[in-house]
mmCIF file with all atom_site columns, C-alpha atoms in Angstrom:
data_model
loop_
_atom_site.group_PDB
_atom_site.id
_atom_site.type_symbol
_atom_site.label_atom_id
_atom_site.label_alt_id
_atom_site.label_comp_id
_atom_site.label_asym_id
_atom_site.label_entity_id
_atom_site.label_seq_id
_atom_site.pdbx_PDB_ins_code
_atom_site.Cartn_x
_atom_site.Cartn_y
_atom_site.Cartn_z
_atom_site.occupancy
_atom_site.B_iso_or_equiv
_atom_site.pdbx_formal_charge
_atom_site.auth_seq_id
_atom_site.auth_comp_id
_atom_site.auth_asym_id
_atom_site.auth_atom_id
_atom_site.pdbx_PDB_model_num
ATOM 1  C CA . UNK A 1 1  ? -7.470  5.435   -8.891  1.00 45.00 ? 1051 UNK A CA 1
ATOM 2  C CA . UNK A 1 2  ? -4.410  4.362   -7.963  1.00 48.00 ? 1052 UNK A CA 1
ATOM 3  C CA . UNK A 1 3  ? -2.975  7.660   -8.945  1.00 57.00 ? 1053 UNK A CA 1
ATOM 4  C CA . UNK A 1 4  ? -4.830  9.168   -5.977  1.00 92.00 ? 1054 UNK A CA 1
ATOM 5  C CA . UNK A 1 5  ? -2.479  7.132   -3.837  1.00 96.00 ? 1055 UNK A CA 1
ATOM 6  C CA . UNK A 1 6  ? -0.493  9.465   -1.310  1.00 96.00 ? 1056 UNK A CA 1
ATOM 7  C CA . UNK A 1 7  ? 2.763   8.795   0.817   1.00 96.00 ? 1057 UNK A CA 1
ATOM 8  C CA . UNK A 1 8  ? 2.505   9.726   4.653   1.00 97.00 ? 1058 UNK A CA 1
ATOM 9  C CA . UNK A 1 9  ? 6.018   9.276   5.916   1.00 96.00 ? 1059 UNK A CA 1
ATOM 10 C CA . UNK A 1 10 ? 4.907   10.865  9.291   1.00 97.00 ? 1060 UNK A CA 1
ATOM 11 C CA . UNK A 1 11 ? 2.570   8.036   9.715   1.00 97.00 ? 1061 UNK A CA 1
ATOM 12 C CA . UNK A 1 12 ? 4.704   5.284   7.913   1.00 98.00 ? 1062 UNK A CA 1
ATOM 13 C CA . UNK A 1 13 ? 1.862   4.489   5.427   1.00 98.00 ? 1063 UNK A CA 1
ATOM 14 C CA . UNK A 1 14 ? 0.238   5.107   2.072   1.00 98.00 ? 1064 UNK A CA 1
ATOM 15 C CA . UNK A 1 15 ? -3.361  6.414   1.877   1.00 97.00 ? 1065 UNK A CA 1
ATOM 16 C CA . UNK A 1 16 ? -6.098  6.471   -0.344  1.00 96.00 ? 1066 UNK A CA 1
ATOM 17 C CA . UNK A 1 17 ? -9.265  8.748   -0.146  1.00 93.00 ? 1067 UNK A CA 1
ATOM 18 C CA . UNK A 1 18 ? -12.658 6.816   -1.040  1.00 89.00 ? 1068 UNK A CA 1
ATOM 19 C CA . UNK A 1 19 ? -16.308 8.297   -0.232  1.00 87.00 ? 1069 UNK A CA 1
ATOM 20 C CA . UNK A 1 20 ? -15.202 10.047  2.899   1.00 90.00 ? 1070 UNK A CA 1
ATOM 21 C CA . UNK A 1 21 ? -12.723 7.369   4.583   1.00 93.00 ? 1071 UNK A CA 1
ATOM 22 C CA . UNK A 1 22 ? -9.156  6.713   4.080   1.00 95.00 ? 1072 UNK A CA 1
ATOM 23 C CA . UNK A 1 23 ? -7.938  3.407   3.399   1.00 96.00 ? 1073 UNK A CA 1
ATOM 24 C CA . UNK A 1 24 ? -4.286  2.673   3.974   1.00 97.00 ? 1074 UNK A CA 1
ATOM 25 C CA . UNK A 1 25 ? -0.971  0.283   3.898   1.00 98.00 ? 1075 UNK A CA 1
ATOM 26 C CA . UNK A 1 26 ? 1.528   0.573   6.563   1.00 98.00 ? 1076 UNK A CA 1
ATOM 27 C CA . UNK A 1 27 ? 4.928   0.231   6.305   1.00 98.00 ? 1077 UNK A CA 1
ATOM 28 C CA . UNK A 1 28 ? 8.806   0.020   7.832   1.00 98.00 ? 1078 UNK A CA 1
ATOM 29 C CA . UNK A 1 29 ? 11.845  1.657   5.190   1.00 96.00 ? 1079 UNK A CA 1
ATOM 30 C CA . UNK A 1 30 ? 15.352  0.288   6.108   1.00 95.00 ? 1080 UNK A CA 1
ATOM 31 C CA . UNK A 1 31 ? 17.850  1.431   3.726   1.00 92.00 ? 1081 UNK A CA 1
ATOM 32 C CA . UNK A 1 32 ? 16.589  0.637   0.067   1.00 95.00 ? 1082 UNK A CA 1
ATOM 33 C CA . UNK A 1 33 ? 13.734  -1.470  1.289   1.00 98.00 ? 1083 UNK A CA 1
ATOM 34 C CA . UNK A 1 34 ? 10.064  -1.066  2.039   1.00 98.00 ? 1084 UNK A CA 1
ATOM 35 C CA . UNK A 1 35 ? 8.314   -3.692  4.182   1.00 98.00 ? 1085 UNK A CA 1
ATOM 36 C CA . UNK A 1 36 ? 4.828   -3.498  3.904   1.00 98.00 ? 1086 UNK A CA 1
ATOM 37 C CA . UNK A 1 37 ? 2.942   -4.630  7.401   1.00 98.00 ? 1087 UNK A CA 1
ATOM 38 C CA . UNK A 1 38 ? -0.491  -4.043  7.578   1.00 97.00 ? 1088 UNK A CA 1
ATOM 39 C CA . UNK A 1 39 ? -3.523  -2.877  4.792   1.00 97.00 ? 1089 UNK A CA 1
ATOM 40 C CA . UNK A 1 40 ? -6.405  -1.531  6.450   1.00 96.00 ? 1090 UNK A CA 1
ATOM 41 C CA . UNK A 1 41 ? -9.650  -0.567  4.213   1.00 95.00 ? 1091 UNK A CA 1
ATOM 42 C CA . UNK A 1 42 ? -12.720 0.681   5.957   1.00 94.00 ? 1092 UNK A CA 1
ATOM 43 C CA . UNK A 1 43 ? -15.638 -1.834  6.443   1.00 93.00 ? 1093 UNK A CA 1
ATOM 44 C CA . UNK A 1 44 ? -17.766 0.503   4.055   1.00 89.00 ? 1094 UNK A CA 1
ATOM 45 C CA . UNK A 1 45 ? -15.224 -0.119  1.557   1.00 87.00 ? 1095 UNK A CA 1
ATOM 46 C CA . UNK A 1 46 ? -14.886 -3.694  1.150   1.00 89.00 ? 1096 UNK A CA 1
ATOM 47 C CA . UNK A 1 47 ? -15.774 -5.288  -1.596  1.00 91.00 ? 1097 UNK A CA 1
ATOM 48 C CA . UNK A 1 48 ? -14.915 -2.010  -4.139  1.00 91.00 ? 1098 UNK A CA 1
ATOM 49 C CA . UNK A 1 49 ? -11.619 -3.159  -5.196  1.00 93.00 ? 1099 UNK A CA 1
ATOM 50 C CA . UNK A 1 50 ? -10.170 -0.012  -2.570  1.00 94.00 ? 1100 UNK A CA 1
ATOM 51 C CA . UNK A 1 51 ? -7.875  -2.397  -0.993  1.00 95.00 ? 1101 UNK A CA 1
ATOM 52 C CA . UNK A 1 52 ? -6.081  -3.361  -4.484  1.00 95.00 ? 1102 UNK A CA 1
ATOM 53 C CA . UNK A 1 53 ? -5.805  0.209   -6.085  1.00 95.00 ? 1103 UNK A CA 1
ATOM 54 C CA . UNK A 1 54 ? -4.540  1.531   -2.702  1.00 97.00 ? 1104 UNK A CA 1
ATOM 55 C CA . UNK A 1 55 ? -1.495  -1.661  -3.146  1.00 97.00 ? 1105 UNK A CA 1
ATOM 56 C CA . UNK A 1 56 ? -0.800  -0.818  -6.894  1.00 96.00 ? 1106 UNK A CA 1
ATOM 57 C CA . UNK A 1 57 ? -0.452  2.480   -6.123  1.00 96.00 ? 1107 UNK A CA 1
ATOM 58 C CA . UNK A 1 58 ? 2.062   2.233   -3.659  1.00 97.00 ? 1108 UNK A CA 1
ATOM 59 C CA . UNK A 1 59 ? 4.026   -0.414  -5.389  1.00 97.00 ? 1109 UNK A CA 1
ATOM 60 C CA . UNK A 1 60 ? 4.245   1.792   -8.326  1.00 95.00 ? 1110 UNK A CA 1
ATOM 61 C CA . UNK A 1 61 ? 5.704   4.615   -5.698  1.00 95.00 ? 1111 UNK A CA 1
ATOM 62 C CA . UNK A 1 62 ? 7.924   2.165   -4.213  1.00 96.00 ? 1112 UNK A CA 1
ATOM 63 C CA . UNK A 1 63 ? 9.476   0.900   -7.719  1.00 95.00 ? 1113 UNK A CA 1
ATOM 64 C CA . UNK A 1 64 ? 9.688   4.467   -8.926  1.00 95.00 ? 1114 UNK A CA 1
ATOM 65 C CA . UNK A 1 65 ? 11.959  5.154   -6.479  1.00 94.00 ? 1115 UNK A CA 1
ATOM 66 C CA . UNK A 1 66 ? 13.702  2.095   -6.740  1.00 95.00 ? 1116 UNK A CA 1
ATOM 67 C CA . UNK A 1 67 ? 12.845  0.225   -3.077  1.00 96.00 ? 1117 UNK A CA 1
ATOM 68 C CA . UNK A 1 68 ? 13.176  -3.529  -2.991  1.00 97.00 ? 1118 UNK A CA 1
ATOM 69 C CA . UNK A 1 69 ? 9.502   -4.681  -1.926  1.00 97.00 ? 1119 UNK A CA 1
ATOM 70 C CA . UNK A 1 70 ? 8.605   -6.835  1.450   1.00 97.00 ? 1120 UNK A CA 1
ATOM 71 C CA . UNK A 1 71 ? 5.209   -8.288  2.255   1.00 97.00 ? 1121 UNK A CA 1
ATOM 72 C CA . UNK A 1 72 ? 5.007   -8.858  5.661   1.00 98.00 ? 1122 UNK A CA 1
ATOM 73 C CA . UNK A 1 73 ? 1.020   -8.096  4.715   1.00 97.00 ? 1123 UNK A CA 1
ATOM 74 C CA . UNK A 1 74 ? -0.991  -11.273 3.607   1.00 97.00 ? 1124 UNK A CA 1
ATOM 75 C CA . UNK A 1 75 ? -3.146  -8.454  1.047   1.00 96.00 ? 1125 UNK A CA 1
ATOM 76 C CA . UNK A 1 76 ? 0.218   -7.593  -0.011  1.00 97.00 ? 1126 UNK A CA 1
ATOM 77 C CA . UNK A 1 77 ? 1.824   -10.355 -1.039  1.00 97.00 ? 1127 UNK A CA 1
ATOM 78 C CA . UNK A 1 78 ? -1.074  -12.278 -2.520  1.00 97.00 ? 1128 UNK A CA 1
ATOM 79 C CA . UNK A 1 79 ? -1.353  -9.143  -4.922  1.00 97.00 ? 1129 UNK A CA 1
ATOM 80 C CA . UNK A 1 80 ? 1.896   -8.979  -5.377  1.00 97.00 ? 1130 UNK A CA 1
ATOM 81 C CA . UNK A 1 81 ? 2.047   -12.673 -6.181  1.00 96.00 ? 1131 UNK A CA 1
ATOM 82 C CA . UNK A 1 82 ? -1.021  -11.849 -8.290  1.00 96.00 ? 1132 UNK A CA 1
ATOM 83 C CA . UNK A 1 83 ? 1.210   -8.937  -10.156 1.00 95.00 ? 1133 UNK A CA 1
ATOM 84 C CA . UNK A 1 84 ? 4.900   -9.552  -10.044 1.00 92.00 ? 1134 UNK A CA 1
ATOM 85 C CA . UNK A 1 85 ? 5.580   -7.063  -12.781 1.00 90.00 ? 1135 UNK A CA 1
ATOM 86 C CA . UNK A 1 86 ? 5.537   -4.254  -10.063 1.00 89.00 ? 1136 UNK A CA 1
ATOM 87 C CA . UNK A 1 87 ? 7.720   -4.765  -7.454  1.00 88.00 ? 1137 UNK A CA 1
#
C-alpha cells in the first residue's frame, strides 16, 4: 500500500487514500531535510495498519530523494525507531 502514498507539497504533507478518507503526515523541508510534524489517520481507520503504510511510504519518498529525516511526530519516530533501515 505504501506505493499508493502521494506527495502534496501545496499542503506540506503526504497522503494516503483508504475506504473513502485520506490519511496523512505533515511536514516542514529546509534545505536537504524533511521534518515530519504531525500523522493524522481518520478514526475509521485506526487499527488497519493505515497509519504505518502511510509513514513507510513517505520515508521511502524522502530517502529516494535523498532528504535527511526529522521526527518531530511521536508515530514517526517510534516507526522509524522501529525501522531504521529507511531513513
Amino acid at each position: 500500500m505504501s506505493s499508493a502514498v502521494r506527495d502534496n507539497p501545496q499542503l506540506h504533507r503526504f497522503e494516503l487514500d483508504a475506504d473513502g478518507h485520506v490519511a496523512f503526515s505533515e511536514y516542514q523541508r529546509a534545505d536537504n531535510t524533511i521534518t515530519f510534524m504531525h500523522t493524522e489517520v481518520p478514526k475509521a481507520l485506526e487499527g488497519h495498519g493505515i497509519g504505518s503504510s502511510l509513514v513507510r511510504g513517505a520515508l521511502e519518498i524522502a530517502k529516494a530523494q535523498g532528504l535527511a529525516v526529522k521526527a518531530r511526530c511521536p508515530f514517526v519516530a517510534a516507526y522509524i525507531k522501529k525501522h531504521p533501515e529507511l531513513v
